[in-house]
XYZ file of C-alpha atoms in Angstrom:
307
model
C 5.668 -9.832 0.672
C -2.563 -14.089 6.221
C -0.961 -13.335 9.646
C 2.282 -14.276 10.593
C 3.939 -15.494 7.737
C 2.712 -12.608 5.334
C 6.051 -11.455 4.687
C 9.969 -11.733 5.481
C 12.837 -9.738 4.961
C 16.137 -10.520 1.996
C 18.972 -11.131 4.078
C 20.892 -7.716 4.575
C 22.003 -5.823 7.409
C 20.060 -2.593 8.221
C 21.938 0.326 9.382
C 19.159 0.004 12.444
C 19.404 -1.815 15.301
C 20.568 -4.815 13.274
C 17.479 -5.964 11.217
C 19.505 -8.201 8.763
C 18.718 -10.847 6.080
C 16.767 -13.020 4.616
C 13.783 -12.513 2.204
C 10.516 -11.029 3.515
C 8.082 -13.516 4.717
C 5.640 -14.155 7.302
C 3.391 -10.697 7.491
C 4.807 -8.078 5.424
C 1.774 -6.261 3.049
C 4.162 -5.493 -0.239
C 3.811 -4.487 -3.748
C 5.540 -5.856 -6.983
C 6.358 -3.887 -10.120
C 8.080 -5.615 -13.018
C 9.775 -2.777 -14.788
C 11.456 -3.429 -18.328
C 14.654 -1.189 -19.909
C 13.762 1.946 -21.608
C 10.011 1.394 -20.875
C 7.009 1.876 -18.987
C 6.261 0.096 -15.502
C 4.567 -3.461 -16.177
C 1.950 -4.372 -13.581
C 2.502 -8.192 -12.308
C 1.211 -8.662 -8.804
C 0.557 -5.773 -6.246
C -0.849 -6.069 -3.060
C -0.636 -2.514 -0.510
C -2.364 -1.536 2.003
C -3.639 1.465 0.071
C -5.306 0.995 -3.293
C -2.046 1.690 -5.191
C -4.417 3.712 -8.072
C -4.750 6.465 -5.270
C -1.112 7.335 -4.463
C 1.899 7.519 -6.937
C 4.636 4.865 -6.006
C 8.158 5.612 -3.925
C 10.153 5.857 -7.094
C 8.200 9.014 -8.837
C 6.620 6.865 -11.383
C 2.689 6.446 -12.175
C 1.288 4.093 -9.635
C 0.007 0.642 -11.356
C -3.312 -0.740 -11.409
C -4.316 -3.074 -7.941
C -4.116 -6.950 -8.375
C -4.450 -9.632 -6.286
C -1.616 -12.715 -6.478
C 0.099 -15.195 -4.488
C 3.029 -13.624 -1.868
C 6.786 -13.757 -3.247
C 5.464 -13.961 -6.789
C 8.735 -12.102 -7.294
C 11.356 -12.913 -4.481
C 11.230 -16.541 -4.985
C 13.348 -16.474 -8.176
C 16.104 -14.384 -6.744
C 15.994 -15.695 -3.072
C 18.331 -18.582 -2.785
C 20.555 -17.392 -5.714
C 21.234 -13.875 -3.579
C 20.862 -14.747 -0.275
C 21.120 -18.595 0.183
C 24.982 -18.867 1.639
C 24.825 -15.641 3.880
C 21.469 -16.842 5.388
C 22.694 -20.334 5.657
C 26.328 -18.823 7.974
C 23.863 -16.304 9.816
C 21.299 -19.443 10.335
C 24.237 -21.701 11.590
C 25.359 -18.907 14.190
C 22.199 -17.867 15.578
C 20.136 -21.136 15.988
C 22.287 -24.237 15.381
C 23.545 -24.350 18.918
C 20.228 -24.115 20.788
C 18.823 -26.466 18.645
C 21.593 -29.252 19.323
C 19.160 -28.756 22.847
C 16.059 -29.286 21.621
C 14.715 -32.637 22.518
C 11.340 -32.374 21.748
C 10.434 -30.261 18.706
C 11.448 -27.354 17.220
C 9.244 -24.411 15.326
C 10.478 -22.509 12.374
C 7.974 -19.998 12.011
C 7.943 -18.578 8.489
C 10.053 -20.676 7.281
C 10.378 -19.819 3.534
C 12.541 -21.586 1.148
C 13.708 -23.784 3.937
C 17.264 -22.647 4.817
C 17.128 -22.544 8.314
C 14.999 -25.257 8.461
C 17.656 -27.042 6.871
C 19.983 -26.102 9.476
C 17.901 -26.875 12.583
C 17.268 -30.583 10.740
C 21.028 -31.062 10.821
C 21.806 -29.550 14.194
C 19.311 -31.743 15.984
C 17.696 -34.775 15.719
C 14.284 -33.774 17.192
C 11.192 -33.340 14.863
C 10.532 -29.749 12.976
C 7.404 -27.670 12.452
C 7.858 -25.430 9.663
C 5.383 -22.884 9.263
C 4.776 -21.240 5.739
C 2.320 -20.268 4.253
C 3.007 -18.559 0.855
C 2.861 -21.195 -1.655
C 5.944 -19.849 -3.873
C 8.163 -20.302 -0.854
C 6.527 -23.579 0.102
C 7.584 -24.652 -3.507
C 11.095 -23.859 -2.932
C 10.949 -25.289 0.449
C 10.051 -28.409 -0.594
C 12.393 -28.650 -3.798
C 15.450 -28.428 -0.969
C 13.502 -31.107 1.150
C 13.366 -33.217 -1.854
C 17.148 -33.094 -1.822
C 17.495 -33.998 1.715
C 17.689 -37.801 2.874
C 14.085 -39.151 3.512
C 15.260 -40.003 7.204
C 15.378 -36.111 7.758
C 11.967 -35.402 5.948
C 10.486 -37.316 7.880
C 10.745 -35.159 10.785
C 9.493 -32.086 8.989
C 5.802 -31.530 9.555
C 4.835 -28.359 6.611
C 2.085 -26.568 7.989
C 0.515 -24.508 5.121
C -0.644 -21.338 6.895
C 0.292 -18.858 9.762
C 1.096 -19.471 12.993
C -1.995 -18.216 14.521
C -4.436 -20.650 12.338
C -2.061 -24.080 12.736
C -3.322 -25.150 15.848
C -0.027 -25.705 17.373
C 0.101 -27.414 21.388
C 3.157 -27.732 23.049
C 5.139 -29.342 20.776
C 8.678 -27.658 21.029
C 10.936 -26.302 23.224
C 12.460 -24.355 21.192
C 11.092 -21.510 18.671
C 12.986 -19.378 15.844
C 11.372 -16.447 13.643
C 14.059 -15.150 11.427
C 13.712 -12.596 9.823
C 10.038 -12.126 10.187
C 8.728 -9.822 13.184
C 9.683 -6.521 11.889
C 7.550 -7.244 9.061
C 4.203 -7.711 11.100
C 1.735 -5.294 11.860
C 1.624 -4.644 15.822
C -1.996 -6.976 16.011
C -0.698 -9.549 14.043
C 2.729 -9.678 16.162
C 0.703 -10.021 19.486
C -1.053 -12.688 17.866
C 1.851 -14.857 16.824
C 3.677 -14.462 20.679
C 0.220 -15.628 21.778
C 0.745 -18.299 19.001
C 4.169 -18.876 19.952
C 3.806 -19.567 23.229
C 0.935 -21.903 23.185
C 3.289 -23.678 20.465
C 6.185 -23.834 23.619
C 6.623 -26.425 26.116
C 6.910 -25.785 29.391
C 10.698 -23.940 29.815
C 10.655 -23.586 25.716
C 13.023 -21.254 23.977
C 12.143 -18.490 21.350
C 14.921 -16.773 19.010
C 13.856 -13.544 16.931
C 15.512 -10.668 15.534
C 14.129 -7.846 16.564
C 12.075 -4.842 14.442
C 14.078 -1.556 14.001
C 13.414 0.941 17.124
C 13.219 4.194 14.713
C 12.085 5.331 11.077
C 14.505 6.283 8.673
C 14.946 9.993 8.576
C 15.089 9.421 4.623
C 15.331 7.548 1.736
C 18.280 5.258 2.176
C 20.013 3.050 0.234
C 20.487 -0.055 2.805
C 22.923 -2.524 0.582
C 23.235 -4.729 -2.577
C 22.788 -8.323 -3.227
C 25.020 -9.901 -5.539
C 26.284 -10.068 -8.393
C 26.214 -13.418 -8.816
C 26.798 -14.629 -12.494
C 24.480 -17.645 -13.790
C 25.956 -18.473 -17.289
C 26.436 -14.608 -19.437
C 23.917 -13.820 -16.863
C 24.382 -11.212 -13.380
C 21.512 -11.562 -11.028
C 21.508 -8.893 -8.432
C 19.279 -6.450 -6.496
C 20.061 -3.318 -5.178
C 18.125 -2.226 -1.765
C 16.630 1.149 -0.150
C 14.351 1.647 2.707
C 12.551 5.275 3.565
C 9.995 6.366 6.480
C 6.131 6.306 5.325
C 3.052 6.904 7.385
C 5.086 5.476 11.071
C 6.420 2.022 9.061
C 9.447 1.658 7.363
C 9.830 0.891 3.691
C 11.957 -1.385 2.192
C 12.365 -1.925 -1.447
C 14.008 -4.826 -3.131
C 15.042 -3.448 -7.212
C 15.822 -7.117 -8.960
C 17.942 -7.046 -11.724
C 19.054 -9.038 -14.890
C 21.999 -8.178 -16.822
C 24.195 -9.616 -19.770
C 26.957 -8.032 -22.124
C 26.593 -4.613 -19.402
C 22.819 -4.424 -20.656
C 20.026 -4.932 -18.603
C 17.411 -7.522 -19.683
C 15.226 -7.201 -16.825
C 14.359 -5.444 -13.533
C 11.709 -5.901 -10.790
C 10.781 -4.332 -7.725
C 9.121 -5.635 -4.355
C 8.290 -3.282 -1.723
C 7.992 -4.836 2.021
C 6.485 -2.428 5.225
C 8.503 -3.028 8.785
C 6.787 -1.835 11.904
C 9.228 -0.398 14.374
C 8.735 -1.540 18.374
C 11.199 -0.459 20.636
C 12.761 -3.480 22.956
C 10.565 -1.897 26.104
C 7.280 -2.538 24.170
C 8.400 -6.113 22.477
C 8.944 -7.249 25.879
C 5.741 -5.967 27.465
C 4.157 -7.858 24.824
C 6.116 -11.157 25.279
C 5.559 -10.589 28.977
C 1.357 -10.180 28.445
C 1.589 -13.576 26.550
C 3.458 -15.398 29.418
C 6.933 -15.219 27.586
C 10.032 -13.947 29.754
C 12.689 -11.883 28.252
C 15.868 -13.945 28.864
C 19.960 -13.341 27.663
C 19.856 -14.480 24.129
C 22.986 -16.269 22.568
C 23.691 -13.588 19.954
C 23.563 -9.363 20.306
C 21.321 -9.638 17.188
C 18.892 -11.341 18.843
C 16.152 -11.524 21.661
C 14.702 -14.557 23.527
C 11.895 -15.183 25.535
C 11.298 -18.314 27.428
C 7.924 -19.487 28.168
C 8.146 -20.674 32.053
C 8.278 -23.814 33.402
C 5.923 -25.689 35.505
């Protein structure tokens, strides 16, 4: 699991072209099945891009009926518990440096439970735009603002839905989408650089990691999150990814166990669109962004010109 903060991606490392962490946000379509032990699939929220009732789902069983829900219905829980302390080192690496620059304002586009956002309010003193517009993640986002000194909420301006319908003027110079371009559709993602760089001040920054350049050539399995133990409680997910219709499917398994049995599992499927770096930069070029050296090989930047 609106434009450009449909969907974003659990922190973990892909086997291509580095797609790593952090949960899907920002533009992904996905689909949600809660699935008990030693039972049939229970339906909770599904949204696809294909009436799920017409296909059977990636792991052989019956497809489940189509319902409509809010985004991250199921991530949320398991986000920060899995993936908090990875995507807080990966966050500190990529963007805390160029944000120590930023004088002006700085855009965190998708910027789920608030992680990075965290770490570009700590880095620099100049004001942050966090764009995010699934209201689980907002929730979460704004539990970890609540635990932050008021001096540094106060520069955190929550903007409620996608990049594309906030409006935003030249109010940073510098941009970061982590974790979140992969997972929109190739309109959407020429939307949000148009976005983007009507967002960036003259000379502004933007920091992305880039979508995979290739399908899968099968079902793989890409990693595991966890174990981590919350009283006689493991919390982990296991994750796979496999080539479908030109996108790339990733699937998120959640699971609950105590005593070696499992209570619980649920799944979350998320869609990445492959672009090779040629075509990502034709598109940042079209929307008056220039490809520049970014600070980290897991990343690209773009710099919108100055005056």
């Amino acid at each position: 699991m609106q434009a450009a903060t449909r969907a974003k991606l659990p922190f973990v490392a892909v086997p291509s072209r580095g797609l790593e962490e952090r949960a899907l946000r920002a533009a992904c379509a996905w689909k949600a099945t809660s699935v008990l032990p030693n039972s049939s699939p229970v339906s909770t929220v599904v949204r696809s891009r294909t009436p799920l009732a017409t296909r059977p789902d990636s792991f052989g069983r019956s497809a489940v009926s189509e319902m409509s829900g809010a985004d991250y219905t199921v991530s949320v829980e398991f986000y920060d518990l899995l993936q908090a302390e990875t995507d807080r080192r990966s966050a500190e690496r990529r963007f805390a440096e160029a944000a120590r620059h930023a004088r002006h304002g700085i855009l965190d586009v998708g910027a789920g439970t608030g992680i990075v956002t965290e770490i570009l309010l700590t880095a620099s003193a100049a004001p942050i735009h966090a764009v995010e517009p699934a209201a689980p993640m907002r929730a979460a986002l704004l539990s970890r603002l609540a635990g932050l000194g008021a001096d540094q909420r106060a520069r955190v301006t929550l903007h409620p839905e996608s990049i594309e319908r906030a409006g935003l003027e030249e109010v940073a110079d510098l941009a970061v989408a982590s974790n979140i371009i992969a997972c929109l559709d190739p309109a959407t993602r020429r939307s949000t650089w148009q976005a983007v760089s009507r967002a960036l001040l003259p000379g502004g920054l933007l920091l992305f990691d880039p979508p995979p350049t290739e399908l899968p050539t099968g079902r793989e399995k890409v990693g595991r999150l966890g174990p981590v133990r919350v009283g006689p409680d493991l919390y982990g997910a296991d994750i796979t990814r496999e080539p479908d219709a030109g996108i790339v499917r990733m699937v998120f398994t959640y699971h609950v166990e105590r005593d070696g049995r499992v209570l619980r599992q649920q799944r979350e499927t998320f869609e990445l669109w492959p672009a090779s770096a040629s075509q990502i930069g034709a598109e940042l070029e079209a929307q008056g962004l220039q490809v520049v050296h970014a600070p980290t090989a897991d990343l690209l930047a773009a710099r919108r010109p100055a005056r």
